Amino acid sequence: MEAIVIDAGSKLLKAGFSVPHDPPSLVIPTQMKRVPKDESSTNASLLKDATIDPVVRGFIQDWDAMEDLLRHVLYDRLGWTIGNEGNILFADPLATSKALREQVVQLLFEKFNTSGFYASDQAVLSLYAVGRISGCAIDIGHGKMDIASVIEGAVHHISSKRFELGGLDLTNLFAQELSKSNPLVNFSVCDVEKLKEIYACCAKDEAAYEKFQQACREEQHTLPDGQVIKIGKERYTVGEALFQPSILGLELHGIVEQLVHCVSTISFENQRRQLLENTILCGGSASIKGFENRFQKEANLSSSAIRPHLVKPPEYMPDNLEKYSAWTGGAILAKVVFPQSQHVTKADYHESGPSIVHRKCF
Ligand SMILES: Nc1ncnc2c1ncn2[C@@H]1O[C@H](COP(=O)(O)OP(=O)(O)OP(=O)(O)O)[C@@H](O)[C@H]1O
Ligand SMILES: [Mg+2]
């Protein structure tokens, strides 16, 4: 049986057997609904609407919910059977603590009878997906943005940085802006998120953005409940926030400057060049219309001696690779680590405990 690869994001869990040239067979919301055990209980109606996010800003926070979610994914959706469990490869976000890594391995061996385990960094895996072992991965997901330098298949932590800025913040910003121009409409987060994915875009440069703020063609959109709203300059505000985080009230430099700054901590010029000239954009929020062009344009204007350059995914890779590149890289790596027995086995775990994960997965 092929290993199962899991990238559990703040919004979407990507999972599937390791077939690197296919998209993950399962992409489902990570968010769960609390269902009351006993319908007659007095709090049943209250509980019915309660949602739980097992993963918050990239990190697992609710372990019971995560266990339920994984049980559903592994047994109900991907077809594991009790007593016949296989191997799992987990994609870790940047800055995952040692303790968190241990908790994941513990969960999988103690609650799931997993036969083998491996964990690797999302940034490393995303670079594997485009055939690189060194480069920079900028992953803009739902709960966080990771800018990671990867040298020879390992994250270089000093020149990498995690930001608590992601699609979630862009959705909130869009909701705020849409409410200003449609004051009589009550927006649901779910509707705004969908609108963001359809309409949000990046202006080609800052000057174009300023122009859209003065005058911008408005479009009408009918919400599922029949209300008609207008969408104009707000769509550009969302994309611009990645280049001017002050729009979100954050005291941060724009994304290109952050990248250049991260890499500037590396002493060797040839290494800095190798990293910046092999930059990839990934994560769902990187698929905002016009984002890649704007990024490359800002990179070309950068005052840095070495300018960032984007690497395109190989043609044989499926469309929308950026949305699940960490998963795809995981599928590639799983084809190596499990057959070559580099993973943590059940016997390793029972002999050494959860800390074995630091010795075997790097
Ligand atoms: N076309 C689009 N335009 C703008 N945003 C988009 C688009 N497509 C997806 N998104 C956003 O991408 C985010 C989901 O991306 P992704 O699956 O990479 O996040 P995640 O892995 O669940 O989260 P994280 O890695 O931050 O924990 C959501 O906020 C979603 O609204
Ligand atoms: Mg993610």
mmCIF file of C-alpha atoms and ligand atoms in Angstrom:
data_model
loop_
_atom_site.group_PDB
_atom_site.id
_atom_site.type_symbol
_atom_site.label_atom_id
_atom_site.label_comp_id
_atom_site.label_asym_id
_atom_site.label_seq_id
_atom_site.Cartn_x
_atom_site.Cartn_y
_atom_site.Cartn_z
ATOM 1 C CA MET A 1 0.000 0.000 0.000
ATOM 2 C CA GLU A 2 1.277 3.497 -0.913
ATOM 3 C CA ALA A 3 1.988 5.901 1.944
ATOM 4 C CA ILE A 4 -0.600 8.578 2.715
ATOM 5 C CA VAL A 5 0.603 12.185 2.568
ATOM 6 C CA ILE A 6 -1.116 14.799 4.738
ATOM 7 C CA ASP A 7 -0.865 18.600 4.690
ATOM 8 C CA ALA A 8 -3.300 19.812 7.325
ATOM 9 C CA GLY A 9 -3.756 23.546 6.711
ATOM 10 C CA SER A 10 -5.713 26.134 8.667
ATOM 11 C CA LYS A 11 -8.460 25.992 6.048
ATOM 12 C CA LEU A 12 -7.900 22.967 3.830
ATOM 13 C CA LEU A 13 -6.606 19.499 4.587
ATOM 14 C CA LYS A 14 -4.916 17.945 1.593
ATOM 15 C CA ALA A 15 -4.521 14.184 1.775
ATOM 16 C CA GLY A 16 -4.070 11.193 -0.480
ATOM 17 C CA PHE A 17 -1.893 8.224 -1.409
ATOM 18 C CA SER A 18 1.484 9.285 -2.757
ATOM 19 C CA VAL A 19 0.940 9.617 -6.502
ATOM 20 C CA PRO A 20 3.105 12.678 -7.257
ATOM 21 C CA HIS A 21 1.716 13.506 -10.709
ATOM 22 C CA ASP A 22 -1.893 13.655 -9.525
ATOM 23 C CA PRO A 23 -3.445 16.259 -7.245
ATOM 24 C CA PRO A 24 -4.234 15.046 -3.703
ATOM 25 C CA SER A 25 -7.334 12.847 -3.925
ATOM 26 C CA LEU A 26 -8.880 14.546 -0.898
ATOM 27 C CA VAL A 27 -9.046 18.293 -0.247
ATOM 28 C CA ILE A 28 -11.536 19.057 2.522
ATOM 29 C CA PRO A 29 -12.142 21.910 4.969
ATOM 30 C CA THR A 30 -10.216 21.447 8.195
ATOM 31 C CA GLN A 31 -12.962 23.168 10.134
ATOM 32 C CA MET A 32 -15.368 20.811 11.900
ATOM 33 C CA LYS A 33 -18.802 21.097 13.431
ATOM 34 C CA ARG A 34 -19.443 19.958 16.971
ATOM 35 C CA VAL A 35 -22.357 17.526 16.888
ATOM 36 C CA PRO A 36 -24.105 16.941 20.231
ATOM 37 C CA LYS A 37 -23.878 13.323 21.413
ATOM 38 C CA ASP A 38 -27.325 13.493 22.895
ATOM 39 C CA GLU A 39 -29.850 15.504 20.828
ATOM 40 C CA SER A 40 -32.126 15.877 23.843
ATOM 41 C CA SER A 41 -29.463 17.608 25.909
ATOM 42 C CA THR A 42 -30.421 21.147 26.845
ATOM 43 C CA ASN A 43 -27.417 22.679 25.126
ATOM 44 C CA ALA A 44 -27.926 20.728 21.918
ATOM 45 C CA SER A 45 -29.175 23.682 19.907
ATOM 46 C CA LEU A 46 -26.274 25.831 21.108
ATOM 47 C CA LEU A 47 -23.707 23.177 20.218
ATOM 48 C CA LYS A 48 -25.149 22.613 16.779
ATOM 49 C CA ASP A 49 -23.678 25.839 15.433
ATOM 50 C CA ALA A 50 -20.349 25.517 17.168
ATOM 51 C CA THR A 51 -17.431 25.122 14.810
ATOM 52 C CA ILE A 52 -13.953 23.963 15.748
ATOM 53 C CA ASP A 53 -10.700 24.742 13.995
ATOM 54 C CA PRO A 54 -8.227 21.963 14.794
ATOM 55 C CA VAL A 55 -5.499 23.945 12.989
ATOM 56 C CA VAL A 56 -5.042 27.628 13.811
ATOM 57 C CA ARG A 57 -2.557 29.807 11.920
ATOM 58 C CA GLY A 58 -0.869 26.669 10.643
ATOM 59 C CA PHE A 59 -0.400 24.798 13.920
ATOM 60 C CA ILE A 60 -2.550 22.003 15.361
ATOM 61 C CA GLN A 61 -4.328 23.349 18.437
ATOM 62 C CA ASP A 62 -7.221 21.035 19.170
ATOM 63 C CA TRP A 63 -5.793 17.510 19.367
ATOM 64 C CA ASP A 64 -9.097 15.731 20.012
ATOM 65 C CA ALA A 65 -10.639 17.368 16.960
ATOM 66 C CA MET A 66 -7.537 16.552 14.926
ATOM 67 C CA GLU A 67 -7.798 12.920 15.960
ATOM 68 C CA ASP A 68 -11.439 12.795 14.820
ATOM 69 C CA LEU A 69 -10.586 14.518 11.554
ATOM 70 C CA LEU A 70 -7.699 12.134 10.808
ATOM 71 C CA ARG A 71 -9.849 9.113 11.685
ATOM 72 C CA HIS A 72 -12.417 10.293 9.154
ATOM 73 C CA VAL A 73 -9.755 10.978 6.511
ATOM 74 C CA LEU A 74 -7.772 7.761 6.961
ATOM 75 C CA TYR A 75 -10.511 5.191 7.510
ATOM 76 C CA ASP A 76 -13.719 6.653 6.008
ATOM 77 C CA ARG A 77 -12.280 8.517 3.041
ATOM 78 C CA LEU A 78 -8.980 6.874 2.121
ATOM 79 C CA GLY A 79 -9.906 3.307 3.005
ATOM 80 C CA TRP A 80 -7.542 2.212 5.758
ATOM 81 C CA THR A 81 -8.909 -0.731 7.725
ATOM 82 C CA ILE A 82 -8.323 -1.508 11.389
ATOM 83 C CA GLY A 83 -5.271 -3.755 11.752
ATOM 84 C CA ASN A 84 -4.077 -2.956 8.249
ATOM 85 C CA GLU A 85 -2.788 0.606 8.595
ATOM 86 C CA GLY A 86 -0.012 1.944 6.372
ATOM 87 C CA ASN A 87 2.643 4.674 6.373
ATOM 88 C CA ILE A 88 2.061 8.416 6.769
ATOM 89 C CA LEU A 89 4.094 11.445 5.722
ATOM 90 C CA PHE A 90 3.171 14.725 7.412
ATOM 91 C CA ALA A 91 3.959 18.206 6.039
ATOM 92 C CA ASP A 92 5.016 20.553 8.857
ATOM 93 C CA PRO A 93 4.684 24.357 8.624
ATOM 94 C CA LEU A 94 7.704 26.590 9.218
ATOM 95 C CA ALA A 95 8.646 27.047 12.883
ATOM 96 C CA THR A 96 6.954 23.851 14.077
ATOM 97 C CA SER A 97 8.275 23.268 17.578
ATOM 98 C CA LYS A 98 9.940 20.030 18.631
ATOM 99 C CA ALA A 99 7.113 19.431 21.089
ATOM 100 C CA LEU A 100 4.486 19.753 18.360
ATOM 101 C CA ARG A 101 6.351 17.356 16.098
ATOM 102 C CA GLU A 102 6.463 14.842 18.927
ATOM 103 C CA GLN A 103 2.744 15.226 19.582
ATOM 104 C CA VAL A 104 1.948 14.399 15.943
ATOM 105 C CA VAL A 105 4.085 11.265 15.935
ATOM 106 C CA GLN A 106 2.595 10.234 19.269
ATOM 107 C CA LEU A 107 -0.954 10.681 17.965
ATOM 108 C CA LEU A 108 -0.284 8.620 14.869
ATOM 109 C CA PHE A 109 1.426 5.709 16.611
ATOM 110 C CA GLU A 110 -0.676 5.576 19.740
ATOM 111 C CA LYS A 111 -4.145 6.297 18.408
ATOM 112 C CA PHE A 112 -3.883 4.987 14.863
ATOM 113 C CA ASN A 113 -1.530 2.035 14.851
ATOM 114 C CA THR A 114 0.309 3.638 11.911
ATOM 115 C CA SER A 115 3.042 1.344 10.583
ATOM 116 C CA GLY A 116 5.563 4.060 9.671
ATOM 117 C CA PHE A 117 5.907 7.841 9.935
ATOM 118 C CA TYR A 118 7.916 10.627 8.361
ATOM 119 C CA ALA A 119 7.630 14.418 8.685
ATOM 120 C CA SER A 120 9.154 17.109 6.519
ATOM 121 C CA ASP A 121 8.898 20.885 6.168
ATOM 122 C CA GLN A 122 6.241 22.259 3.845
ATOM 123 C CA ALA A 123 8.769 24.650 2.289
ATOM 124 C CA VAL A 124 11.203 21.837 1.472
ATOM 125 C CA LEU A 125 8.382 19.777 -0.015
ATOM 126 C CA SER A 126 7.046 22.661 -2.125
ATOM 127 C CA LEU A 127 10.501 23.095 -3.644
ATOM 128 C CA TYR A 128 10.742 19.357 -4.377
ATOM 129 C CA ALA A 129 7.465 19.716 -6.294
ATOM 130 C CA VAL A 130 9.188 22.037 -8.782
ATOM 131 C CA GLY A 131 12.331 19.917 -8.864
ATOM 132 C CA ARG A 132 14.545 22.018 -6.577
ATOM 133 C CA ILE A 133 16.412 21.202 -3.400
ATOM 134 C CA SER A 134 17.518 24.805 -2.786
ATOM 135 C CA GLY A 135 15.512 27.991 -3.130
ATOM 136 C CA CYS A 136 13.019 30.192 -1.353
ATOM 137 C CA ALA A 137 9.425 29.152 -0.787
ATOM 138 C CA ILE A 138 6.837 31.821 -0.085
ATOM 139 C CA ASP A 139 3.729 30.013 1.131
ATOM 140 C CA ILE A 140 0.690 32.232 1.626
ATOM 141 C CA GLY A 141 -2.026 30.023 3.051
ATOM 142 C CA HIS A 142 -5.109 30.813 5.091
ATOM 143 C CA GLY A 143 -3.631 31.433 8.515
ATOM 144 C CA LYS A 144 -0.002 32.285 7.870
ATOM 145 C CA MET A 145 2.632 33.263 5.386
ATOM 146 C CA ASP A 146 5.941 31.437 5.562
ATOM 147 C CA ILE A 147 9.021 32.778 3.831
ATOM 148 C CA ALA A 148 11.560 29.983 3.976
ATOM 149 C CA SER A 149 15.101 29.592 2.681
ATOM 150 C CA VAL A 150 15.891 26.009 1.834
ATOM 151 C CA ILE A 151 19.471 24.889 1.311
ATOM 152 C CA GLU A 152 20.116 21.385 0.028
ATOM 153 C CA GLY A 153 16.773 20.067 1.232
ATOM 154 C CA ALA A 154 16.854 21.648 4.700
ATOM 155 C CA VAL A 155 15.238 24.830 6.018
ATOM 156 C CA HIS A 156 17.799 27.471 6.968
ATOM 157 C CA HIS A 157 15.946 28.882 9.958
ATOM 158 C CA ILE A 158 17.914 32.084 10.498
ATOM 159 C CA SER A 159 16.986 33.319 7.030
ATOM 160 C CA SER A 160 13.353 32.183 7.251
ATOM 161 C CA LYS A 161 10.390 33.888 8.843
ATOM 162 C CA ARG A 162 6.770 33.146 9.657
ATOM 163 C CA PHE A 163 4.125 35.883 9.477
ATOM 164 C CA GLU A 164 0.651 35.737 10.974
ATOM 165 C CA LEU A 165 -0.909 37.007 7.788
ATOM 166 C CA GLY A 166 -2.930 34.879 5.396
ATOM 167 C CA GLY A 167 -6.144 34.412 3.454
ATOM 168 C CA LEU A 168 -8.122 34.713 6.670
ATOM 169 C CA ASP A 169 -6.922 38.306 7.127
ATOM 170 C CA LEU A 170 -7.581 39.108 3.474
ATOM 171 C CA THR A 171 -11.150 37.781 3.819
ATOM 172 C CA ASN A 172 -11.696 39.963 6.899
ATOM 173 C CA LEU A 173 -10.305 42.985 5.073
ATOM 174 C CA PHE A 174 -12.559 42.313 2.079
ATOM 175 C CA ALA A 175 -15.589 41.980 4.388
ATOM 176 C CA GLN A 176 -14.736 45.295 6.011
ATOM 177 C CA GLU A 177 -14.288 47.069 2.668
ATOM 178 C CA LEU A 178 -17.422 45.549 1.117
ATOM 179 C CA SER A 179 -19.478 46.589 4.128
ATOM 180 C CA LYS A 180 -18.365 50.183 3.576
ATOM 181 C CA SER A 181 -19.573 50.229 -0.023
ATOM 182 C CA ASN A 182 -22.657 48.069 0.643
ATOM 183 C CA PRO A 183 -23.778 49.354 4.054
ATOM 184 C CA LEU A 184 -27.187 47.718 3.961
ATOM 185 C CA VAL A 185 -25.908 44.212 3.275
ATOM 186 C CA ASN A 186 -25.148 41.656 5.956
ATOM 187 C CA PHE A 187 -22.236 39.584 4.708
ATOM 188 C CA SER A 188 -21.434 36.083 5.909
ATOM 189 C CA VAL A 189 -17.739 35.121 6.165
ATOM 190 C CA CYS A 190 -18.385 32.188 3.881
ATOM 191 C CA ASP A 191 -19.869 34.407 1.140
ATOM 192 C CA VAL A 192 -17.047 36.938 1.429
ATOM 193 C CA GLU A 193 -14.435 34.194 1.168
ATOM 194 C CA LYS A 194 -16.000 32.949 -2.057
ATOM 195 C CA LEU A 195 -16.251 36.511 -3.414
ATOM 196 C CA LYS A 196 -12.597 37.072 -2.541
ATOM 197 C CA GLU A 197 -11.554 33.986 -4.496
ATOM 198 C CA ILE A 198 -13.485 35.223 -7.558
ATOM 199 C CA TYR A 199 -12.804 38.952 -7.476
ATOM 200 C CA ALA A 200 -9.634 39.747 -5.506
ATOM 201 C CA CYS A 201 -6.717 40.809 -7.646
ATOM 202 C CA CYS A 202 -3.437 42.704 -7.612
ATOM 203 C CA ALA A 203 -2.857 45.918 -9.548
ATOM 204 C CA LYS A 204 0.201 45.760 -11.790
ATOM 205 C CA ASP A 205 2.065 48.291 -9.629
ATOM 206 C CA GLU A 206 1.503 50.779 -6.820
ATOM 207 C CA ALA A 207 0.678 53.608 -9.229
ATOM 208 C CA ALA A 208 -2.040 51.496 -10.875
ATOM 209 C CA TYR A 209 -3.411 50.658 -7.430
ATOM 210 C CA GLU A 210 -3.616 54.373 -6.518
ATOM 211 C CA LYS A 211 -5.461 54.999 -9.779
ATOM 212 C CA PHE A 212 -8.006 52.271 -9.014
ATOM 213 C CA GLN A 213 -8.588 53.870 -5.627
ATOM 214 C CA GLN A 214 -9.653 57.069 -7.412
ATOM 215 C CA ALA A 215 -11.726 55.473 -10.143
ATOM 216 C CA CYS A 216 -12.581 51.828 -10.655
ATOM 217 C CA ARG A 217 -15.249 50.068 -12.710
ATOM 218 C CA GLU A 218 -17.897 48.511 -10.477
ATOM 219 C CA GLU A 219 -19.365 45.069 -10.992
ATOM 220 C CA GLN A 220 -22.610 43.715 -9.627
ATOM 221 C CA HIS A 221 -22.864 40.363 -7.940
ATOM 222 C CA THR A 222 -25.922 38.515 -6.699
ATOM 223 C CA LEU A 223 -25.463 36.765 -3.365
ATOM 224 C CA PRO A 224 -27.058 33.318 -2.785
ATOM 225 C CA ASP A 225 -29.906 35.003 -0.872
ATOM 226 C CA GLY A 226 -30.732 37.251 -3.846
ATOM 227 C CA GLN A 227 -29.189 40.482 -2.537
ATOM 228 C CA VAL A 228 -27.291 42.391 -5.226
ATOM 229 C CA ILE A 229 -23.991 43.975 -4.204
ATOM 230 C CA LYS A 230 -21.434 46.138 -5.970
ATOM 231 C CA ILE A 231 -17.750 45.358 -6.046
ATOM 232 C CA GLY A 232 -15.201 47.911 -7.211
ATOM 233 C CA LYS A 233 -11.896 49.119 -5.857
ATOM 234 C CA GLU A 234 -12.127 46.739 -2.828
ATOM 235 C CA ARG A 235 -10.935 43.879 -4.995
ATOM 236 C CA TYR A 236 -7.589 45.628 -5.509
ATOM 237 C CA THR A 237 -7.262 46.568 -1.838
ATOM 238 C CA VAL A 238 -7.139 42.870 -0.920
ATOM 239 C CA GLY A 239 -4.276 42.088 -3.303
ATOM 240 C CA GLU A 240 -2.414 45.270 -2.401
ATOM 241 C CA ALA A 241 -2.362 44.291 1.283
ATOM 242 C CA LEU A 242 0.288 41.670 0.489
ATOM 243 C CA PHE A 243 2.545 44.375 -0.954
ATOM 244 C CA GLN A 244 1.562 47.044 1.588
ATOM 245 C CA PRO A 245 0.671 45.225 4.846
ATOM 246 C CA SER A 246 -0.043 48.614 6.475
ATOM 247 C CA ILE A 247 -3.454 48.309 4.755
ATOM 248 C CA LEU A 248 -4.101 45.511 7.264
ATOM 249 C CA GLY A 249 -2.745 47.630 10.078
ATOM 250 C CA LEU A 250 0.475 45.628 10.210
ATOM 251 C CA GLU A 251 3.862 47.264 10.553
ATOM 252 C CA LEU A 252 5.549 45.060 8.009
ATOM 253 C CA HIS A 253 7.396 45.607 4.768
ATOM 254 C CA GLY A 254 5.932 44.289 1.537
ATOM 255 C CA ILE A 255 6.483 40.706 0.554
ATOM 256 C CA VAL A 256 9.425 41.215 -1.843
ATOM 257 C CA GLU A 257 11.331 43.328 0.665
ATOM 258 C CA GLN A 258 10.682 40.731 3.384
ATOM 259 C CA LEU A 259 12.106 38.026 1.162
ATOM 260 C CA VAL A 260 15.214 40.020 0.296
ATOM 261 C CA HIS A 261 15.669 40.873 3.958
ATOM 262 C CA CYS A 262 15.389 37.231 5.081
ATOM 263 C CA VAL A 263 18.001 36.103 2.565
ATOM 264 C CA SER A 264 20.343 39.011 3.330
ATOM 265 C CA THR A 265 21.259 37.282 6.611
ATOM 266 C CA ILE A 266 23.213 34.680 4.624
ATOM 267 C CA SER A 267 26.906 35.568 4.296
ATOM 268 C CA PHE A 268 27.795 33.936 0.987
ATOM 269 C CA GLU A 269 26.800 35.792 -2.147
ATOM 270 C CA ASN A 270 26.564 32.659 -4.292
ATOM 271 C CA GLN A 271 24.206 31.102 -1.766
ATOM 272 C CA ARG A 272 22.041 34.233 -1.638
ATOM 273 C CA ARG A 273 21.901 34.183 -5.418
ATOM 274 C CA GLN A 274 20.952 30.526 -5.562
ATOM 275 C CA LEU A 275 18.131 31.121 -3.089
ATOM 276 C CA LEU A 276 16.659 34.305 -4.556
ATOM 277 C CA GLU A 277 16.876 33.130 -8.143
ATOM 278 C CA ASN A 278 14.924 29.991 -7.268
ATOM 279 C CA THR A 279 11.929 31.519 -5.562
ATOM 280 C CA ILE A 280 8.516 29.854 -5.660
ATOM 281 C CA LEU A 281 5.095 31.195 -4.707
ATOM 282 C CA CYS A 282 2.649 28.711 -3.231
ATOM 283 C CA GLY A 283 -0.406 28.385 -0.986
ATOM 284 C CA GLY A 284 -3.989 29.218 -1.935
ATOM 285 C CA SER A 285 -3.634 32.967 -1.378
ATOM 286 C CA ALA A 286 -0.778 33.120 -3.887
ATOM 287 C CA SER A 287 -3.350 32.358 -6.590
ATOM 288 C CA ILE A 288 -4.883 35.840 -6.330
ATOM 289 C CA LYS A 289 -5.180 37.141 -9.880
ATOM 290 C CA GLY A 290 -2.195 39.213 -10.933
ATOM 291 C CA PHE A 291 -0.168 38.297 -7.838
ATOM 292 C CA GLU A 292 2.663 36.533 -9.635
ATOM 293 C CA ASN A 293 3.099 39.352 -12.200
ATOM 294 C CA ARG A 294 3.087 42.016 -9.517
ATOM 295 C CA PHE A 295 5.583 40.015 -7.461
ATOM 296 C CA GLN A 296 7.984 39.638 -10.378
ATOM 297 C CA LYS A 297 7.568 43.309 -11.285
ATOM 298 C CA GLU A 298 8.408 44.444 -7.738
ATOM 299 C CA ALA A 299 11.294 41.964 -7.674
ATOM 300 C CA ASN A 300 12.710 43.486 -10.880
ATOM 301 C CA LEU A 301 12.544 46.939 -9.287
ATOM 302 C CA SER A 302 14.129 45.808 -6.031
ATOM 303 C CA SER A 303 17.168 47.734 -4.879
ATOM 304 C CA SER A 304 18.821 44.455 -3.868
ATOM 305 C CA ALA A 305 21.988 43.552 -5.795
ATOM 306 C CA ILE A 306 20.475 40.118 -6.437
ATOM 307 C CA ARG A 307 16.874 40.248 -7.552
ATOM 308 C CA PRO A 308 14.406 37.475 -6.772
ATOM 309 C CA HIS A 309 13.350 35.391 -9.731
ATOM 310 C CA LEU A 310 10.356 33.063 -9.860
ATOM 311 C CA VAL A 311 10.664 29.431 -10.869
ATOM 312 C CA LYS A 312 7.810 27.999 -12.935
ATOM 313 C CA PRO A 313 6.507 24.494 -12.176
ATOM 314 C CA PRO A 314 7.554 21.833 -14.717
ATOM 315 C CA GLU A 315 5.021 21.407 -17.539
ATOM 316 C CA TYR A 316 4.262 17.784 -16.666
ATOM 317 C CA MET A 317 2.899 18.837 -13.264
ATOM 318 C CA PRO A 318 -0.882 19.262 -12.925
ATOM 319 C CA ASP A 319 -2.540 22.713 -13.056
ATOM 320 C CA ASN A 320 -2.856 24.722 -9.847
ATOM 321 C CA LEU A 321 0.225 23.050 -8.405
ATOM 322 C CA GLU A 322 0.815 26.084 -6.167
ATOM 323 C CA LYS A 323 -2.369 25.255 -4.258
ATOM 324 C CA TYR A 324 -1.015 21.905 -3.054
ATOM 325 C CA SER A 325 2.696 21.919 -3.821
ATOM 326 C CA ALA A 326 3.637 20.875 -0.253
ATOM 327 C CA TRP A 327 1.413 17.809 -0.667
ATOM 328 C CA THR A 328 2.953 16.992 -4.073
ATOM 329 C CA GLY A 329 6.488 17.297 -2.699
ATOM 330 C CA GLY A 330 5.395 15.008 0.129
ATOM 331 C CA ALA A 331 4.206 12.452 -2.421
ATOM 332 C CA ILE A 332 7.627 12.614 -4.125
ATOM 333 C CA LEU A 333 9.518 12.255 -0.842
ATOM 334 C CA ALA A 334 7.301 9.390 0.342
ATOM 335 C CA LYS A 335 8.452 7.408 -2.705
ATOM 336 C CA VAL A 336 11.993 7.616 -1.341
ATOM 337 C CA VAL A 337 11.871 7.522 2.456
ATOM 338 C CA PHE A 338 9.523 4.574 2.968
ATOM 339 C CA PRO A 339 11.003 2.133 0.413
ATOM 340 C CA GLN A 340 14.501 3.039 1.669
ATOM 341 C CA SER A 341 13.435 2.582 5.310
ATOM 342 C CA GLN A 342 14.461 6.063 6.411
ATOM 343 C CA HIS A 343 11.194 6.534 8.284
ATOM 344 C CA VAL A 344 10.237 6.045 11.933
ATOM 345 C CA THR A 345 8.893 2.520 12.308
ATOM 346 C CA LYS A 346 6.479 1.328 14.951
ATOM 347 C CA ALA A 347 9.358 -0.582 16.562
ATOM 348 C CA ASP A 348 11.551 2.592 16.604
ATOM 349 C CA TYR A 349 8.745 4.495 18.268
ATOM 350 C CA HIS A 350 8.124 1.907 20.950
ATOM 351 C CA GLU A 351 11.842 1.577 21.645
ATOM 352 C CA SER A 352 12.773 5.297 21.744
ATOM 353 C CA GLY A 353 9.523 7.246 22.222
ATOM 354 C CA PRO A 354 8.343 10.354 20.325
ATOM 355 C CA SER A 355 11.770 12.073 20.315
ATOM 356 C CA ILE A 356 12.915 9.562 17.681
ATOM 357 C CA VAL A 357 11.215 11.845 15.150
ATOM 358 C CA HIS A 358 14.035 14.442 15.487
ATOM 359 C CA ARG A 359 16.716 11.858 14.770
ATOM 360 C CA LYS A 360 15.002 10.284 11.781
ATOM 361 C CA CYS A 361 13.192 13.173 10.080
ATOM 362 C CA PHE A 362 15.310 16.106 8.991
HETATM 363 N N1 LIG B 1 -8.157 32.608 -6.299
HETATM 364 C C1 LIG B 1 -7.942 32.934 -5.028
HETATM 365 N N2 LIG B 1 -7.786 34.232 -4.677
HETATM 366 C C2 LIG B 1 -7.564 34.582 -3.400
HETATM 367 N N3 LIG B 1 -7.478 33.713 -2.384
HETATM 368 C C3 LIG B 1 -7.627 32.408 -2.664
HETATM 369 C C4 LIG B 1 -7.861 31.940 -3.989
HETATM 370 N N4 LIG B 1 -7.959 30.589 -3.949
HETATM 371 C C5 LIG B 1 -7.802 30.225 -2.648
HETATM 372 N N5 LIG B 1 -7.612 31.311 -1.875
HETATM 373 C C6 LIG B 1 -7.419 31.356 -0.402
HETATM 374 O O1 LIG B 1 -6.361 30.495 -0.051
HETATM 375 C C7 LIG B 1 -6.539 30.087 1.324
HETATM 376 C C8 LIG B 1 -6.361 28.593 1.413
HETATM 377 O O2 LIG B 1 -5.049 28.304 0.999
HETATM 378 P P1 LIG B 1 -4.256 27.058 1.553
HETATM 379 O O3 LIG B 1 -4.991 25.807 1.246
HETATM 380 O O4 LIG B 1 -2.878 27.194 1.034
HETATM 381 O O5 LIG B 1 -4.293 27.350 3.101
HETATM 382 P P2 LIG B 1 -4.046 26.309 4.277
HETATM 383 O O6 LIG B 1 -2.946 25.390 3.881
HETATM 384 O O7 LIG B 1 -5.329 25.679 4.651
HETATM 385 O O8 LIG B 1 -3.614 27.292 5.441
HETATM 386 P P3 LIG B 1 -2.202 27.510 6.198
HETATM 387 O O9 LIG B 1 -1.109 26.942 5.331
HETATM 388 O O10 LIG B 1 -2.092 28.978 6.341
HETATM 389 O O11 LIG B 1 -2.333 26.812 7.494
HETATM 390 C C9 LIG B 1 -7.946 30.539 1.718
HETATM 391 O O12 LIG B 1 -7.855 31.702 2.500
HETATM 392 C C10 LIG B 1 -8.599 30.824 0.380
HETATM 393 O O13 LIG B 1 -9.642 31.778 0.496
HETATM 394 MG MG MG B 2 -0.866 25.452 4.044
#
